[in-house]
Amino acid sequence: MSDPMRPRASLRTAVVWEVLQDALERRVKATGRQALDVLDTGGGSGHFAVPVARLGHRVTVVDPSPNALFALERRAAEAGVADRVQGVQGDAHGLFDVVEPGGYDVVLCHGVLEYVDDPAEGVRNAVEALRPDGVLSLLAAGLGGAVLARALAGHFKEARQALQDPNGRWGESDPVPHRFTAQQLTALVEDAGLRVGAVHGVRVFADLVPGVLVDTEPGALEALLKLEAAAAESPAFHSVATQLHVLGETEEAAKA
């Protein structure tokens, strides 16, 4: 995952960043507080945490990697937001060993569910960290995108394996333990007690278009960004997205 503030990297993050910014703005208006408390589970070196802190919010990043947390500290300092970013070593399974439940306006759970043993528990913990009027931003690997990518690379047996495997894996050497459909992710969010506010497909085309075309063709990057944004909200493209983003809201937040 890349910093959403950098143009080339925005192909991977623009859709999520726009949805997240909008959710933060709505929470600011609803709460009357300019600075929200944000929890970023598995936030690594701060690809989203630091831009969120630039908006004036307080961000706690929980990640199991000491190296990632060191990079987070350095990135936050370089961005001038070290006073608004806190890194804590931990994981989604033992989340409440390191943070208090019910203390956050917004929880980010990006790139976490793929790697936890029990995705449902991961979502429940993220929801339990929310305040009564909180919002969950959930980003996870999409099944259809992996199937399409393997097929286009000529790995037809692996594509079929991913399609049929309960966890969406294309083989023993697949580095991703879990992939999801939009229906599976929305069910996890709803089963945890939230309302689904929005579902977006992420990286519908970005991983399929040759990088040299985007980098050399005048206007290609901007046009591709607009295409990604247009396709993201269409359910027809959710089934082929590399990632899926679900925005979950508590009942109180949904009414605001």
C-alpha positions as MATLAB code, in Angstrom:
seq = 'MSDPMRPRASLRTAVVWEVLQDALERRVKATGRQALDVLDTGGGSGHFAVPVARLGHRVTVVDPSPNALFALERRAAEAGVADRVQGVQGDAHGLFDVVEPGGYDVVLCHGVLEYVDDPAEGVRNAVEALRPDGVLSLLAAGLGGAVLARALAGHFKEARQALQDPNGRWGESDPVPHRFTAQQLTALVEDAGLRVGAVHGVRVFADLVPGVLVDTEPGALEALLKLEAAAAESPAFHSVATQLHVLGETEEAAKA';
ca = [
       0.000    0.000    0.000;
       1.300    3.436   -0.869;
       0.925    6.942    0.448;
      -2.370    8.239   -0.984;
      -0.881   11.709   -1.300;
       1.554   10.678   -4.065;
       0.133   10.764   -7.634;
       1.430    7.411   -8.984;
       0.573    5.616   -5.747;
      -2.903    7.082   -5.806;
      -3.932    4.467   -8.379;
      -3.953    1.975   -5.514;
      -5.381    4.196   -2.795;
      -7.430    7.025   -4.335;
     -10.836    5.373   -4.002;
     -10.301    4.402   -0.351;
      -8.803    7.759    0.500;
     -11.766    9.673   -0.943;
     -14.284    7.524    0.947;
     -12.267    7.802    4.148;
     -11.904   11.577    3.877;
     -15.648   11.927    3.402;
     -16.343    9.699    6.412;
     -13.969   11.740    8.569;
     -15.581   15.007    7.471;
     -19.038   13.674    8.312;
     -17.857   12.533   11.736;
     -16.343   15.974   12.406;
     -19.652   17.652   11.558;
     -21.704   15.173   13.563;
     -19.535   15.294   16.688;
     -18.616   18.975   16.559;
     -14.992   17.999   17.224;
     -12.294   19.025   14.759;
      -9.901   16.320   15.979;
     -11.184   12.745   15.947;
      -9.628    9.698   17.580;
      -8.675    7.203   14.868;
      -7.399    3.647   15.320;
      -5.448    2.081   12.462;
      -5.144   -1.677   13.012;
      -2.296   -3.178   11.014;
      -1.422    0.331    9.894;
       2.226   -0.486    9.292;
       4.419    2.468    8.467;
       1.546    4.923    8.275;
       0.448    5.005    4.640;
      -2.990    6.115    5.776;
      -2.263    7.135    9.360;
       0.049   10.002    8.480;
      -2.297   11.588    5.883;
      -5.159   11.238    8.385;
      -3.019   12.978   11.011;
      -2.285   15.741    8.490;
      -6.007   16.465    8.543;
      -5.673   17.206   12.259;
      -6.821   13.910   13.776;
      -5.149   11.812   16.483;
      -4.133    8.393   15.161;
      -3.098    5.267   17.052;
      -1.453    2.625   14.872;
      -1.368   -0.977   16.077;
       0.997   -3.229   14.154;
       2.991   -6.368   15.042;
       6.143   -5.247   13.214;
       8.733   -3.174   15.138;
      10.331   -2.189   11.828;
       7.021   -0.867   10.497;
       6.455    1.129   13.677;
       9.944    2.602   13.433;
       9.204    3.652    9.846;
       5.889    5.096   11.061;
       7.675    7.223   13.660;
      10.088    8.523   11.042;
       7.347    9.227    8.487;
       5.211   11.046   11.051;
       8.180   13.180   12.110;
       8.996   14.078    8.506;
       5.365   15.077    7.948;
       5.331   17.226   11.076;
       2.587   15.183   12.780;
       4.602   13.202   15.326;
       2.511   14.680   18.123;
      -0.670   13.230   16.588;
       0.542    9.735   15.705;
       1.213    6.973   18.227;
       2.537    3.538   17.295;
       1.812    0.494   19.458;
       3.062   -3.039   18.899;
       0.196   -5.533   18.770;
      -2.240   -7.301   16.461;
      -5.933   -7.620   15.723;
      -6.301  -10.791   17.789;
      -4.969   -9.209   20.987;
      -6.148   -5.700   20.156;
      -7.456   -4.916   23.632;
      -4.179   -5.879   25.220;
      -2.827   -2.602   23.859;
      -5.820   -0.254   23.347;
      -9.049    0.435   25.199;
     -12.379   -0.705   23.716;
     -14.952    1.893   22.767;
     -12.526    4.762   22.441;
     -12.377    5.598   18.740;
     -14.491    7.597   16.293;
     -13.069    5.776   13.284;
     -11.279    2.441   12.991;
      -9.250    1.487    9.920;
      -8.866   -2.226    9.252;
      -6.910   -2.255    6.003;
      -5.089   -5.348    4.769;
      -5.654   -7.196    8.049;
      -8.440   -9.728    7.493;
      -6.419  -11.556    4.841;
      -3.880  -12.608    7.458;
      -5.821  -13.317   10.651;
      -6.911  -16.840   11.574;
     -10.476  -15.722   12.290;
     -11.629  -12.810   10.085;
     -14.955  -12.589   11.953;
     -13.101  -12.058   15.228;
     -10.933   -9.413   13.556;
     -14.021   -7.470   12.490;
     -15.694   -7.878   15.897;
     -12.613   -6.489   17.641;
     -12.482   -3.532   15.269;
     -16.156   -2.804   15.938;
     -15.683   -3.146   19.698;
     -13.015   -0.432   19.512;
     -15.584    2.041   18.123;
     -17.518    4.643   20.055;
     -21.338    4.329   19.861;
     -21.354    6.704   16.860;
     -18.285    5.271   15.146;
     -17.321    4.253   11.611;
     -15.287    1.284   10.360;
     -13.189    1.424    7.189;
     -12.543   -2.148    6.046;
     -10.223   -3.016    3.139;
      -9.439   -6.588    2.125;
      -8.255   -8.670   -0.827;
     -10.913   -9.467   -3.406;
     -11.372  -12.979   -4.733;
     -12.331  -12.033   -8.277;
      -9.306   -9.835   -8.833;
      -6.960  -12.695   -7.969;
      -8.785  -15.132  -10.253;
      -8.675  -12.662  -13.127;
      -4.988  -11.865  -12.567;
      -3.956  -15.538  -12.577;
      -5.999  -16.224  -15.703;
      -4.573  -13.244  -17.601;
      -1.075  -14.421  -16.656;
      -1.840  -17.787  -18.241;
      -2.110  -19.673  -14.946;
      -5.497  -21.167  -15.660;
      -5.304  -24.032  -13.155;
      -4.384  -21.598  -10.397;
      -7.220  -19.294  -11.403;
      -9.666  -22.185  -11.152;
      -8.156  -23.262   -7.829;
      -8.638  -19.768   -6.369;
     -12.209  -19.692   -7.623;
     -13.033  -22.999   -5.934;
     -10.963  -22.700   -2.754;
     -12.952  -21.674    0.373;
     -10.299  -19.075    1.200;
      -9.702  -17.930   -2.376;
      -6.132  -19.253   -2.544;
      -4.600  -20.272   -5.855;
      -2.043  -22.719   -4.422;
       0.318  -23.628   -1.604;
       2.720  -20.816   -2.519;
      -0.030  -18.172   -2.510;
       1.116  -15.522    0.002;
      -2.448  -14.414    0.842;
      -4.258  -16.716    3.325;
      -7.768  -15.301    2.731;
      -9.606  -13.502   -0.043;
     -13.195  -12.315    0.022;
     -16.213  -11.520   -2.095;
     -18.167   -8.332   -1.472;
     -20.984  -10.440   -0.039;
     -18.652  -12.116    2.453;
     -17.220   -8.803    3.661;
     -20.580   -7.118    4.030;
     -21.842  -10.151    5.956;
     -18.885   -9.900    8.363;
     -19.629   -6.217    8.943;
     -23.353   -6.764    9.455;
     -22.821   -9.777   11.718;
     -20.617   -7.559   13.894;
     -23.538   -5.187   14.376;
     -22.831   -2.409   11.873;
     -24.789   -1.070    8.940;
     -23.049   -1.130    5.567;
     -22.743    2.461    4.412;
     -20.930    1.820    1.133;
     -19.054   -0.847   -0.828;
     -16.355    0.013   -3.357;
     -14.176   -1.998   -5.689;
     -10.537   -0.961   -5.463;
      -7.900   -1.429   -8.152;
     -10.379   -2.700  -10.729;
      -8.095   -1.751  -13.632;
      -4.901   -0.417  -12.038;
      -3.240   -3.835  -11.620;
      -4.139   -4.908  -15.160;
      -2.921   -1.863  -17.112;
       0.796   -1.921  -18.044;
       2.717    0.552  -15.911;
       4.665    1.861  -18.898;
       1.402    2.989  -20.497;
       0.343    4.921  -17.410;
       3.763    6.508  -16.986;
       4.402    7.504  -20.596;
       1.034    8.244  -22.191;
       0.053   11.913  -21.645;
      -2.983   12.175  -19.373;
      -3.204    8.417  -18.873;
      -2.783    8.511  -15.084;
      -5.541   11.073  -14.585;
      -7.864    9.258  -16.986;
      -7.243    5.926  -15.253;
      -7.896    7.501  -11.855;
     -11.245    8.801  -13.107;
     -12.091    5.392  -14.563;
     -11.256    3.682  -11.253;
     -13.456    6.152   -9.380;
     -16.344    5.632  -11.790;
     -16.129    1.832  -11.621;
     -15.598    1.637   -7.856;
     -19.229    2.177   -6.934;
     -20.657   -0.179   -9.556;
     -21.529   -3.632   -8.143;
     -20.764   -5.072  -11.578;
     -17.057   -4.400  -11.020;
     -16.841   -5.507   -7.389;
     -16.429   -9.094   -8.544;
     -13.186   -8.333  -10.405;
     -11.574   -5.809   -8.060;
      -8.185   -6.581   -6.543;
      -9.420   -5.199   -3.231;
     -12.806   -4.450   -1.717;
     -13.599   -1.565    0.605;
     -16.577   -1.605    2.955;
     -17.622    1.333    5.105;
     -19.505    0.176    8.187;
     -21.424    2.510   10.502;
     -23.007    2.094   13.912;
     -26.746    2.824   14.043;
     -26.054    6.157   15.724;
     -23.491    7.175   13.119;
     -25.792    6.156   10.273;
     -28.513    8.462   11.612;
     -26.191   11.474   11.879;
];
